[in-house]
Coordinates of C-alpha atoms and ligand atoms in Angstrom, one line a residue:
X866 CA -38.0 -8.7 -10.9
X867 CA -40.1 -10.4 -10.2
X868 CA -38.0 -13.9 -10.7
X869 CA -35.5 -12.5 -8.9
X870 CA -37.6 -12.3 -5.5
X871 CA -39.8 -15.8 -6.6
X872 CA -36.5 -17.5 -6.7
X873 CA -35.2 -16.1 -3.2
X874 CA -39.0 -15.9 -2.0
X875 CA -39.1 -19.9 -2.9
X876 CA -36.0 -20.5 -1.7
X877 CA -36.9 -19.3 1.8
X878 CA -40.0 -21.4 2.1
X879 CA -37.3 -24.1 1.0
X880 CA -35.7 -23.6 3.8
X881 CA -38.8 -23.8 6.3
X882 CA -40.2 -26.7 5.5
X883 CA -36.4 -28.2 5.6
X884 CA -35.8 -27.0 9.3
X885 CA -39.9 -28.3 9.4
X886 CA -38.6 -31.4 8.4
X887 CA -35.7 -31.7 10.6
X888 CA -37.8 -31.0 13.4
X889 CA -40.3 -33.2 13.1
X890 CA -38.2 -36.5 12.1
X891 CA -35.7 -35.5 15.7
X892 CA -39.2 -35.8 17.0
X893 CA -39.7 -39.4 16.3
X894 CA -42.3 -41.2 14.9
X895 CA -43.9 -38.5 12.8
X896 CA -45.9 -39.1 9.6
X897 CA -43.3 -38.0 6.7
X898 CA -43.8 -34.4 5.4
X899 CA -43.6 -34.2 1.5
X900 CA -41.4 -31.5 1.4
X901 CA -43.1 -29.2 -1.7
X902 CA -40.4 -28.6 -4.5
X903 CA -41.0 -25.5 -6.7
X904 CA -45.0 -24.3 -5.7
X905 CA -46.8 -22.7 -7.9
X906 CA -47.4 -19.0 -7.3
X907 CA -48.9 -17.4 -8.7
X908 CA -46.3 -15.4 -10.9
X909 CA -46.7 -14.9 -15.0
X910 CA -43.1 -17.2 -15.4
X911 CA -43.5 -20.8 -15.6
X912 CA -40.4 -23.1 -14.4
X913 CA -37.2 -23.8 -15.1
X914 CA -37.9 -22.4 -17.3
X915 CA -40.6 -23.2 -18.9
X916 CA -43.5 -21.4 -19.9
X917 CA -45.8 -20.3 -17.8
X918 CA -49.2 -22.9 -19.3
X919 CA -47.0 -25.4 -18.2
X920 CA -47.4 -24.3 -14.8
X921 CA -51.8 -24.5 -15.8
X922 CA -54.8 -27.0 -15.4
X923 CA -57.4 -26.0 -18.1
X924 CA -60.5 -26.2 -17.8
X925 CA -63.4 -26.2 -21.3
X926 CA -66.1 -24.6 -20.5
X927 CA -69.4 -25.0 -22.5
X928 CA -70.7 -21.1 -21.4
X929 CA -74.1 -22.5 -23.2
X930 CA -74.3 -25.3 -20.2
X931 CA -72.4 -23.7 -17.5
X932 CA -74.4 -21.5 -14.4
X933 CA -77.5 -19.1 -15.7
X934 CA -78.0 -16.8 -13.6
X935 CA -80.6 -15.3 -15.5
X936 CA -83.2 -18.5 -15.3
X937 CA -83.5 -17.7 -19.6
X938 CA -82.4 -21.7 -20.0
X939 CA -79.3 -20.8 -21.8
X940 CA -76.5 -20.5 -19.7
X941 CA -74.5 -16.7 -20.0
X942 CA -70.7 -15.0 -18.5
X943 CA -72.1 -13.7 -15.1
X944 CA -73.6 -17.2 -14.7
X945 CA -69.8 -18.1 -14.9
X946 CA -68.3 -15.0 -13.2
X947 CA -70.3 -16.4 -10.3
X948 CA -69.5 -20.3 -10.6
X949 CA -65.4 -18.4 -10.8
X950 CA -65.1 -19.4 -7.1
X951 CA -65.7 -23.5 -7.4
X952 CA -63.2 -23.2 -10.4
X953 CA -60.7 -21.3 -8.6
X954 CA -61.4 -18.8 -5.2
X955 CA -58.2 -16.8 -5.4
X956 CA -57.0 -17.3 -2.3
X957 CA -54.4 -19.8 -2.2
X958 CA -54.4 -21.3 1.0
X959 CA -57.8 -22.7 1.2
X960 CA -57.7 -26.0 -1.1
X961 CA -62.1 -26.4 -1.0
X962 CA -62.0 -24.6 -4.6
X963 CA -60.9 -27.7 -7.8
X964 CA -57.6 -25.1 -8.1
X965 CA -57.7 -24.4 -12.2
X966 CA -55.7 -22.0 -13.2
X967 CA -57.2 -21.7 -17.1
X968 CA -60.3 -21.5 -19.0
X969 CA -60.8 -22.3 -22.9
X970 CA -64.0 -21.0 -23.4
X971 CA -66.0 -22.1 -26.5
X972 CA -67.2 -19.6 -29.0
X973 CA -67.9 -17.5 -27.0
X974 CA -69.4 -15.6 -30.4
X975 CA -72.6 -14.6 -32.5
X976 CA -73.4 -17.9 -34.0
X977 CA -76.4 -19.5 -36.5
X978 CA -76.0 -22.8 -34.5
X979 CA -76.4 -23.5 -30.1
X980 CA -72.9 -24.5 -30.4
X981 CA -71.0 -21.4 -31.7
X982 CA -68.4 -23.5 -34.0
X983 CA -70.9 -21.0 -37.2
X984 CA -69.5 -17.6 -36.1
X985 CA -71.6 -14.3 -37.9
X986 CA -69.9 -12.0 -36.5
X987 CA -66.0 -12.5 -34.8
X988 CA -66.8 -9.1 -33.6
X989 CA -69.3 -8.8 -30.9
X990 CA -70.0 -11.7 -28.3
X991 CA -73.3 -14.4 -28.6
X992 CA -76.3 -11.9 -26.2
X993 CA -77.0 -15.5 -24.7
X994 CA -74.1 -15.6 -23.1
X995 CA -74.3 -11.9 -22.5
X996 CA -72.6 -8.1 -23.5
X997 CA -68.9 -7.0 -24.1
X998 CA -68.9 -5.4 -20.4
X999 CA -70.0 -9.0 -18.9
X1000 CA -67.4 -10.3 -20.5
X1001 CA -64.9 -8.3 -20.2
X1002 CA -65.9 -8.8 -16.5
X1003 CA -65.1 -12.4 -16.3
X1004 CA -62.0 -11.5 -18.4
X1005 CA -61.0 -9.1 -15.0
X1006 CA -62.8 -11.8 -12.9
X1007 CA -60.5 -14.4 -14.0
X1008 CA -57.1 -12.8 -13.9
X1009 CA -57.8 -10.6 -10.9
X1010 CA -57.5 -15.1 -9.9
X1011 CA -54.3 -15.6 -10.9
X1012 CA -56.9 -17.3 -14.0
X1013 CA -55.9 -17.3 -18.2
X1014 CA -58.0 -16.9 -20.4
X1015 CA -58.3 -17.8 -24.0
X1016 CA -61.3 -18.4 -26.3
X1017 CA -62.5 -20.8 -29.1
X1018 CA -61.3 -18.8 -32.6
X1019 CA -63.1 -21.0 -35.2
X1020 CA -61.3 -19.3 -38.2
X1021 CA -61.5 -22.2 -40.9
X1022 CA -65.0 -21.3 -42.0
X1023 CA -67.2 -19.0 -41.2
X1024 CA -71.0 -19.5 -40.8
X1025 CA -72.7 -19.5 -43.8
X1026 CA -75.3 -16.8 -42.4
X1027 CA -72.0 -14.4 -42.1
X1028 CA -72.3 -11.3 -43.9
X1029 CA -69.0 -12.5 -45.6
X1030 CA -70.7 -15.4 -47.1
X1031 CA -73.8 -13.7 -47.9
X1032 CA -72.3 -11.2 -49.7
X1033 CA -70.3 -13.7 -51.2
X1034 CA -73.3 -15.3 -53.4
X1035 CA -73.2 -13.0 -55.6
X1036 CA -70.4 -13.5 -58.5
X1037 CA -69.7 -9.6 -59.1
X1038 CA -69.6 -9.0 -54.5
X1039 CA -65.7 -7.7 -53.3
X1040 CA -66.6 -10.7 -50.9
X1041 CA -66.8 -13.9 -54.3
X1042 CA -62.9 -14.4 -52.8
X1043 CA -63.7 -15.1 -49.7
X1044 CA -64.3 -18.5 -49.9
X1045 CA -63.4 -21.3 -51.9
X1046 CA -65.7 -20.9 -55.1
X1047 CA -66.1 -23.5 -58.1
X1048 CA -68.1 -22.8 -61.0
X1049 CA -69.0 -26.9 -62.4
X1050 CA -68.5 -29.5 -58.9
X1051 CA -65.4 -30.3 -58.9
X1052 CA -63.7 -34.1 -57.8
X1053 CA -63.4 -34.6 -53.8
X1054 CA -65.4 -34.1 -50.7
X1055 CA -66.9 -30.7 -48.6
X1056 CA -68.2 -29.4 -52.3
X1057 CA -72.0 -28.0 -51.8
X1058 CA -73.7 -25.9 -54.2
X1059 CA -74.7 -22.7 -54.1
X1060 CA -76.7 -19.4 -55.5
X1061 CA -74.5 -19.4 -58.2
X1062 CA -71.3 -22.6 -58.3
X1063 CA -70.5 -25.1 -56.3
X1064 CA -68.0 -23.6 -52.8
X1065 CA -66.1 -25.3 -50.5
X1066 CA -67.2 -26.6 -47.0
X1067 CA -65.4 -29.8 -45.6
X1068 CA -67.4 -30.0 -42.7
X1069 CA -71.2 -29.4 -43.3
X1070 CA -73.2 -26.9 -46.0
X1071 CA -73.6 -23.6 -43.1
X1072 CA -70.0 -24.0 -42.3
X1073 CA -67.9 -22.3 -46.0
X1074 CA -64.6 -22.4 -45.2
X1075 CA -62.4 -19.2 -46.0
X1076 CA -60.4 -18.7 -48.5
X1077 CA -56.9 -17.5 -46.7
X1078 CA -55.9 -17.0 -50.5
X1079 CA -57.1 -13.7 -50.5
X1080 CA -54.5 -11.8 -48.5
X1081 CA -57.3 -9.3 -47.7
X1082 CA -59.3 -12.6 -45.9
X1083 CA -55.7 -13.0 -44.1
X1084 CA -55.6 -9.6 -43.1
X1085 CA -59.3 -9.4 -42.0
X1086 CA -58.4 -12.5 -39.1
X1087 CA -55.4 -10.9 -38.1
X1088 CA -57.2 -8.4 -36.8
X1089 CA -59.1 -10.4 -35.6
X1090 CA -56.5 -12.0 -33.6
X1091 CA -55.4 -8.7 -32.7
X1092 CA -59.0 -7.1 -31.7
X1093 CA -59.5 -10.1 -28.6
X1094 CA -55.7 -10.4 -27.7
X1095 CA -54.7 -6.6 -26.8
X1096 CA -58.7 -4.8 -27.4
X1097 CA -59.8 -8.1 -24.9
X1098 CA -56.9 -8.4 -23.6
X1099 CA -58.0 -12.7 -23.7
X1100 CA -54.4 -15.0 -23.2
X1101 CA -54.7 -16.1 -26.8
X1102 CA -57.1 -19.1 -28.3
X1103 CA -57.6 -22.7 -29.1
X1104 CA -57.5 -22.2 -32.8
X1105 CA -60.2 -25.0 -34.3
X1106 CA -60.1 -27.5 -37.1
X1107 CA -56.2 -26.5 -37.1
X1108 CA -55.2 -29.0 -39.4
X1109 CA -57.1 -27.4 -42.2
X1110 CA -56.8 -23.6 -42.6
X1111 CA -55.3 -24.1 -46.3
X1112 CA -56.2 -25.8 -49.2
X1113 CA -54.3 -27.5 -52.2
X1114 CA -56.6 -28.8 -54.8
X1115 CA -58.2 -32.2 -52.3
X1116 CA -55.4 -31.8 -50.1
X1117 CA -58.3 -30.8 -47.5
X1118 CA -55.8 -31.4 -43.8
X1119 CA -51.7 -31.1 -43.1
X1120 CA -51.0 -28.7 -46.1
X1121 CA -48.0 -27.0 -46.8
X1122 CA -49.8 -24.1 -46.6
X1123 CA -52.1 -24.5 -43.6
X1124 CA -48.2 -25.4 -41.7
X1125 CA -47.5 -21.9 -43.6
X1126 CA -50.2 -20.8 -42.5
X1127 CA -49.5 -21.6 -39.5
X1128 CA -46.3 -20.1 -39.2
X1129 CA -47.3 -16.9 -40.1
X1130 CA -50.2 -16.2 -38.1
X1131 CA -47.7 -17.2 -35.0
X1132 CA -45.8 -14.6 -36.3
X1133 CA -47.9 -11.8 -35.5
X1134 CA -49.5 -13.6 -32.2
X1135 CA -46.5 -13.2 -30.8
X1136 CA -45.8 -10.0 -31.7
X1137 CA -49.5 -9.2 -31.0
X1138 CA -49.3 -11.3 -27.7
X1139 CA -45.5 -12.3 -26.8
X1140 CA -46.6 -14.0 -23.9
X1141 CA -50.4 -16.1 -25.3
X1142 CA -50.7 -19.1 -26.0
X1143 CA -51.8 -20.8 -29.5
X1144 CA -53.7 -24.8 -28.4
X1145 CA -54.7 -26.1 -31.8
X1146 CA -56.8 -28.9 -32.2
X1147 CA -54.7 -31.1 -34.7
X1148 CA -58.0 -34.5 -34.9
X1149 CA -55.3 -37.1 -35.9
X1150 CA -52.5 -39.1 -33.8
X1151 CA -49.7 -37.5 -32.7
X1152 CA -47.2 -38.6 -36.1
X1153 CA -49.3 -35.5 -37.2
X1154 CA -49.5 -33.3 -34.4
X1155 CA -46.1 -33.9 -34.0
X1156 CA -45.6 -31.3 -37.1
X1157 CA -47.6 -28.7 -35.9
X1158 CA -45.2 -28.6 -31.9
X1159 CA -41.7 -28.2 -33.8
X1160 CA -41.7 -24.4 -32.2
X1161 CA -42.8 -22.2 -34.8
X1162 CA -46.7 -23.2 -35.0
X1163 CA -48.7 -23.9 -32.1
X1164 CA -48.2 -23.9 -28.7
X1165 CA -49.3 -27.0 -27.8
X1166 CA -51.9 -29.3 -29.3
X1167 CA -54.3 -31.8 -27.9
X1168 CA -53.2 -35.3 -27.8
X1169 CA -55.7 -37.5 -29.3
X1170 CA -53.9 -40.4 -29.1
X1171 CA -53.5 -40.1 -25.4
X1172 CA -56.5 -39.0 -24.4
X1173 CA -57.8 -42.4 -26.5
X1174 CA -55.3 -44.3 -25.4
X1175 CA -55.8 -44.0 -21.2
X1176 CA -59.2 -44.8 -21.6
X1177 CA -58.8 -48.1 -23.3
X1178 CA -55.3 -49.4 -20.3
X1179 CA -58.5 -47.8 -17.3
X1180 CA -60.9 -48.9 -19.0
X1181 CA -59.4 -52.9 -19.7
X1182 CA -57.8 -52.9 -16.9
X1183 CA -54.2 -53.0 -18.2
X1184 CA -51.1 -50.9 -18.8
X1185 CA -49.6 -51.6 -22.5
X1186 CA -51.9 -49.3 -24.7
X1187 CA -51.2 -46.2 -22.1
X1188 CA -47.5 -47.0 -22.2
X1189 CA -47.1 -47.6 -25.6
X1190 CA -48.3 -44.5 -26.5
X1191 CA -46.4 -42.5 -23.4
X1192 CA -43.5 -44.3 -24.7
X1193 CA -43.5 -42.9 -28.7
X1194 CA -45.2 -40.0 -27.9
X1195 CA -42.6 -38.8 -25.3
X1196 CA -40.1 -39.0 -28.0
X1197 CA -41.9 -37.2 -30.6
X1198 CA -43.7 -35.0 -28.9
X1199 CA -41.8 -31.7 -27.3
X1200 CA -40.9 -32.2 -23.5
X1201 CA -44.3 -31.9 -22.3
X1202 CA -45.7 -29.0 -25.1
X1203 CA -49.1 -30.8 -25.0
X1204 CA -52.3 -30.8 -24.1
X1205 CA -53.3 -33.3 -22.1
X1206 CA -57.3 -35.2 -21.8
X1207 CA -59.7 -37.5 -21.0
X1208 CA -62.0 -36.2 -23.5
X1209 CA -64.2 -33.2 -25.0
X1210 CA -67.1 -31.7 -26.6
X1211 CA -67.3 -33.7 -29.6
X1212 CA -66.9 -36.9 -28.2
X1213 CA -69.0 -39.4 -25.9
X1214 CA -68.0 -37.9 -22.3
X1215 CA -64.9 -39.9 -20.7
X1216 CA -67.3 -41.3 -17.6
X1217 CA -69.0 -42.7 -20.0
X1218 CA -66.5 -44.7 -21.8
X1219 CA -65.2 -46.2 -18.0
X1220 CA -68.2 -47.6 -17.5
X1221 CA -69.7 -44.9 -15.0
X1222 CA -67.2 -46.1 -12.7
X1223 CA -66.1 -43.9 -10.0
X1224 CA -63.7 -45.4 -9.6
X1225 CA -62.5 -45.9 -12.8
X1226 CA -62.5 -42.2 -13.7
X1227 CA -60.1 -42.1 -10.7
X1228 CA -57.5 -43.8 -12.2
X1229 CA -58.2 -42.1 -15.3
X1230 CA -57.2 -39.3 -13.6
X1231 CA -54.6 -39.9 -11.7
X1232 CA -53.4 -41.0 -15.3
X1233 CA -53.9 -36.8 -16.8
X1234 CA -52.8 -35.1 -14.0
X1235 CA -49.3 -36.4 -13.4
X1236 CA -48.7 -37.6 -16.3
X1237 CA -46.8 -34.7 -19.1
X1238 CA -48.9 -32.6 -21.4
X1239 CA -50.9 -29.2 -20.1
X1240 CA -54.4 -31.5 -18.6
X1241 CA -57.2 -29.7 -20.3
X1242 CA -60.2 -30.9 -18.3
X1243 CA -64.0 -31.1 -20.3
X1244 CA -66.4 -29.2 -17.4
X1245 CA -68.4 -32.2 -15.5
X1246 CA -65.6 -34.5 -16.4
X1247 CA -64.3 -34.4 -12.5
X1248 CA -68.0 -35.0 -11.2
X1249 CA -68.2 -38.1 -13.5
X1250 CA -70.3 -36.3 -15.9
X1251 CA -71.8 -39.2 -18.7
X1252 CA -72.6 -38.5 -22.3
X1253 CA -72.9 -40.4 -25.5
X1254 CA -73.6 -38.9 -28.5
X1255 CA -75.7 -36.5 -30.9
X1256 CA -73.4 -34.0 -29.4
X1257 CA -76.1 -32.2 -27.8
X1258 CA -76.0 -35.5 -25.2
X1259 CA -71.8 -34.7 -24.8
X1260 CA -72.6 -31.1 -23.9
X1261 CA -75.7 -30.7 -21.0
X1262 CA -75.9 -28.5 -18.6
X1263 CA -73.7 -28.7 -15.7
X1264 CA -74.9 -30.4 -12.6
X1265 CA -74.7 -28.0 -9.4
X1266 CA -77.0 -30.1 -6.9
X1267 CA -80.2 -31.9 -6.4
X1268 CA -81.6 -29.3 -7.2
X1269 CA -84.9 -28.1 -9.8
X1270 CA -82.4 -28.8 -12.7
X1271 CA -79.5 -29.5 -10.8
X1272 CA -79.3 -27.0 -10.1
X1273 CA -78.1 -25.3 -13.4
X1274 CA -81.5 -22.9 -14.1
X1275 CA -84.5 -21.5 -12.6
X1276 CA -86.0 -21.4 -15.9
X1277 CA -86.3 -24.3 -18.9
X1278 CA -82.7 -25.7 -19.3
X1279 CA -81.5 -25.3 -23.2
X1280 CA -81.1 -29.2 -23.3
X1281 CA -82.5 -31.3 -20.4
X1282 CA -80.4 -31.8 -17.9
X1283 CA -78.8 -35.7 -17.6
X1284 CA -81.2 -37.6 -15.3
X1285 CA -78.0 -39.1 -13.2
X1286 CA -78.3 -35.5 -11.5
X1287 CA -80.3 -36.1 -7.8
X1288 CA -77.3 -38.9 -7.3
X1289 CA -74.5 -37.0 -9.3
X1290 CA -74.2 -33.0 -8.4
X1291 CA -71.0 -31.2 -7.4
X1292 CA -72.7 -30.0 -3.9
X1293 CA -73.2 -33.9 -3.2
X1294 CA -70.0 -33.8 -4.1
X1295 CA -68.5 -31.7 -2.1
X1296 CA -69.0 -32.9 1.1
X1297 CA -67.7 -36.2 0.0
X1298 CA -64.2 -36.8 1.3
X1299 CA -63.9 -39.7 -1.3
X1300 CA -65.6 -38.1 -4.1
X1301 CA -64.0 -38.1 -7.4
X1302 CA -64.1 -34.1 -7.2
X1303 CA -62.7 -33.9 -3.5
X1304 CA -60.4 -36.5 -6.0
X1305 CA -59.1 -34.3 -8.3
X1306 CA -59.1 -31.3 -6.2
X1307 CA -56.0 -33.6 -4.4
X1308 CA -54.3 -34.2 -7.8
X1309 CA -55.0 -30.8 -8.9
X1310 CA -53.0 -29.1 -5.9
X1311 CA -49.8 -32.0 -5.4
X1312 CA -49.2 -31.2 -9.7
X1313 CA -50.0 -26.9 -8.1
X1314 CA -47.1 -28.2 -5.3
X1315 CA -44.5 -30.4 -7.7
X1316 CA -42.9 -29.3 -10.2
X1317 CA -41.5 -32.6 -10.8
X1318 CA -45.3 -33.4 -11.7
X1319 CA -45.8 -30.1 -14.5
X1320 CA -42.4 -30.3 -15.6
X1321 CA -40.0 -33.1 -14.5
X1322 CA -38.6 -35.7 -17.5
X1323 CA -41.2 -38.8 -17.0
X1324 CA -39.7 -42.2 -17.5
X1325 CA -41.3 -45.4 -17.5
X1326 CA -40.8 -48.1 -15.5
X1327 CA -40.6 -51.7 -16.5
X1328 CA -44.1 -53.6 -14.3
X1329 CA -43.8 -57.6 -13.9
X1330 CA -48.0 -57.0 -14.1
X1331 CA -49.6 -56.3 -16.7
X1332 CA -52.0 -53.7 -14.9
X1333 CA -49.4 -52.4 -13.4
X1334 CA -48.3 -48.7 -14.7
X1335 CA -45.1 -46.8 -13.4
X1336 CA -43.2 -44.3 -14.1
X1337 CA -41.2 -41.5 -12.4
X1338 CA -41.0 -37.5 -13.0
X1339 CA -38.5 -35.6 -12.5
X1340 CA -36.7 -32.7 -11.7
X1341 CA -33.4 -32.4 -10.3
X1342 CA -34.7 -31.6 -7.1
X1343 CA -37.1 -34.9 -5.9
X1344 CA -37.9 -37.2 -8.3
X1345 CA -41.8 -38.3 -8.0
X1346 CA -42.7 -42.3 -8.7
X1347 CA -46.2 -42.7 -9.9
X1348 CA -47.4 -46.4 -9.4
X1349 CA -50.6 -48.1 -10.8
X1350 CA -52.7 -50.8 -10.5
X1351 CA -55.0 -50.5 -13.3
X1352 CA -56.4 -53.8 -12.5
X1353 CA -59.3 -54.9 -10.2
X1354 CA -57.8 -57.1 -9.1
X1355 CA -55.6 -55.9 -5.8
X1356 CA -52.0 -56.8 -6.5
X1357 CA -48.8 -58.0 -4.3
X1358 CA -45.7 -58.9 -4.9
X1359 CA -45.4 -56.4 -8.2
X1360 CA -41.6 -55.8 -9.0
X1361 CA -41.0 -52.3 -11.1
X1362 CA -37.9 -52.3 -12.4
X1363 CA -35.7 -49.2 -14.3
X1364 CA -32.4 -49.6 -16.1
X1365 CA -30.6 -46.6 -16.1
X1366 CA -32.5 -42.9 -14.1
X1367 CA -31.7 -39.7 -12.6
X1368 CA -31.5 -41.4 -8.9
X1369 CA -28.6 -41.5 -6.5
X1370 CA -27.8 -42.4 -3.5
X1371 CA -30.0 -44.3 -1.0
X1372 CA -33.8 -42.4 -0.8
X1373 CA -36.8 -42.3 1.6
X1374 CA -40.3 -42.5 0.5
X1375 CA -43.3 -39.8 0.9
X1376 CA -46.7 -41.1 0.2
X1377 CA -47.9 -38.1 -1.2
X1378 CA -51.7 -39.9 -1.9
X1379 CA -53.5 -42.1 -1.4
X1380 CA -53.2 -38.8 1.4
X1381 CA -54.5 -41.4 4.9
X1382 CA -50.8 -43.1 5.2
X1383 CA -50.9 -46.7 4.5
X1384 CA -50.5 -49.7 7.4
X1385 CA -46.9 -50.1 7.1
X1386 CA -44.4 -47.7 5.8
X1387 CA -43.4 -48.2 1.9
X1388 CA -39.8 -49.1 2.2
X1389 CA -37.6 -47.2 -0.2
X1390 CA -36.3 -48.3 -3.9
X1391 CA -32.6 -49.3 -4.2
X1392 CA -30.8 -47.3 -6.7
X1393 CA -29.4 -48.9 -8.4
X1394 CA -25.0 -48.0 -10.9
X1395 CA -27.1 -46.2 -13.3
X1396 CA -29.4 -44.7 -11.6
X1397 CA -32.0 -46.2 -12.0
X1398 CA -34.0 -49.1 -9.7
X1399 CA -33.5 -52.5 -8.5
X1400 CA -36.0 -54.6 -9.0
X1401 CA -38.2 -53.3 -5.7
X1402 CA -40.7 -55.5 -4.8
X1403 CA -43.5 -53.3 -3.8
X1404 CA -44.0 -53.5 -0.7
X1405 CA -47.4 -52.7 -0.2
X1406 CA -50.6 -54.9 -1.6
X1407 CA -51.6 -51.9 -4.7
X1408 CA -55.6 -52.9 -4.3
X1409 CA -57.7 -52.9 -7.5
X1410 CA -57.9 -49.9 -9.6
X1411 CA -56.0 -48.2 -7.3
X1412 CA -52.3 -45.5 -7.5
X1413 CA -49.9 -44.1 -5.6
X1414 CA -48.1 -40.8 -5.8
X1415 CA -44.8 -41.1 -3.8
X1416 CA -41.8 -38.6 -3.4
X1417 CA -38.3 -40.6 -3.4
X1418 CA -36.4 -37.9 -1.3
X1419 CA -32.1 -38.5 -0.1
X1420 CA -32.7 -40.0 3.1
X1421 CA -30.5 -37.1 5.0
Ligands
CA348 CA1 -79.2 -17.5 -19.0

């Protein structure tokens, strides 16, 4: 019912827009109005039969570092609630918020380490972050804004301080077989000496691997999933270390048993939460990643190759790294069914990788938000926070203002704030229409307004200059041409070609980004007999480190 209503509603909007466009055209001389094609209307269904997550832009939050509501120096659920308006104020008519529609919270369970990836209780929340009631209020506030929330589920291993593992040190304990033990030290890596024998912990001795060959472990962790999905009501999970779940002897990644386990988990998950999302961390090349995306395991997995290629292309000012990975991954991965990102909590921050250069960071944002895949933004990336490993340095407190401790806490922050915060903070960038934050806001809104950017097919164009990357995003109702100059030198007379494509008839161009019109209009490309683009000499200069997002519409 809602689907039919939403179709009628978007139909009406389309007609109204068409009328508005023709009225403007009749007046003559006015800036051409973009045609909004299937904007996100906050409904549960996705666009054109795609899942809802293809209409979403996710934001990765490290709760400890986001906002501290009570002055103990540690970010918390109530702090995140206070800052939700920054991410999404729940009002589709305002454009002052970032426009985020999904949150991924890094581990929120009680844990041994500050980062939370060594859980000691899967049924509670970290008391440093708040109470379960606080978390439920957060979830409710998120849902009332039309956003979704997924949590990190760390199921490959527990903390060595988890009561199950403490009990398992005793060979006669019923929990002994919940972990992987050997009386003698096995060959291969990841084995540690316990009180009675050697145990497997492929990441470190403080993170013993659970034994998923034991049906009790399996049943227990399915119950953890049930608890969070059904009793608490989260919208899905980010599965940590998904390639490592079940070992086969010395095979510690990508085992057939791991694939089988994930397929079984998916069946149970889908029964518990039919519209829930499982996004997996398979930290590997896209060939390996694609094996988890065949339809019956993960819904999405992070595309590490593309993330690296984006930052490489932006850093060196040449299109080839992204073009090569994109050409391969468009064939390798199901259409748009991967998670796109620039960097995460395990990597040097994107802004650092591109040399702390806002113009470069803007290019990276442009790629992230106009390419296929579901975009995930690591907190602070949108204001260009920098950070280089060790890990604490890439997970520093969010920089809200030029005030003390960057406005993160009134107390002593758990980790010092990056000293660049007086120059680089949310408050300052909110007041600056040319800031990186402003670019993120505009690009996210463009994605919300244009189905081609969210779910369109992607066709790479040939460009005459190695600094130029161009692609077409295409749904039947609209085509969007994205043209980047990744180099620092201005380019004139770049020629673009597309041998074959979905185009037809005479076209006109509406410039969607940047929002300021150019001096002189952008003349449209000629459509070839094969629906592609004939040798198209880009009609305006491409300044260094710039990009254009152009809607191609029928000429009327
Ligand atoms: Ca706190």
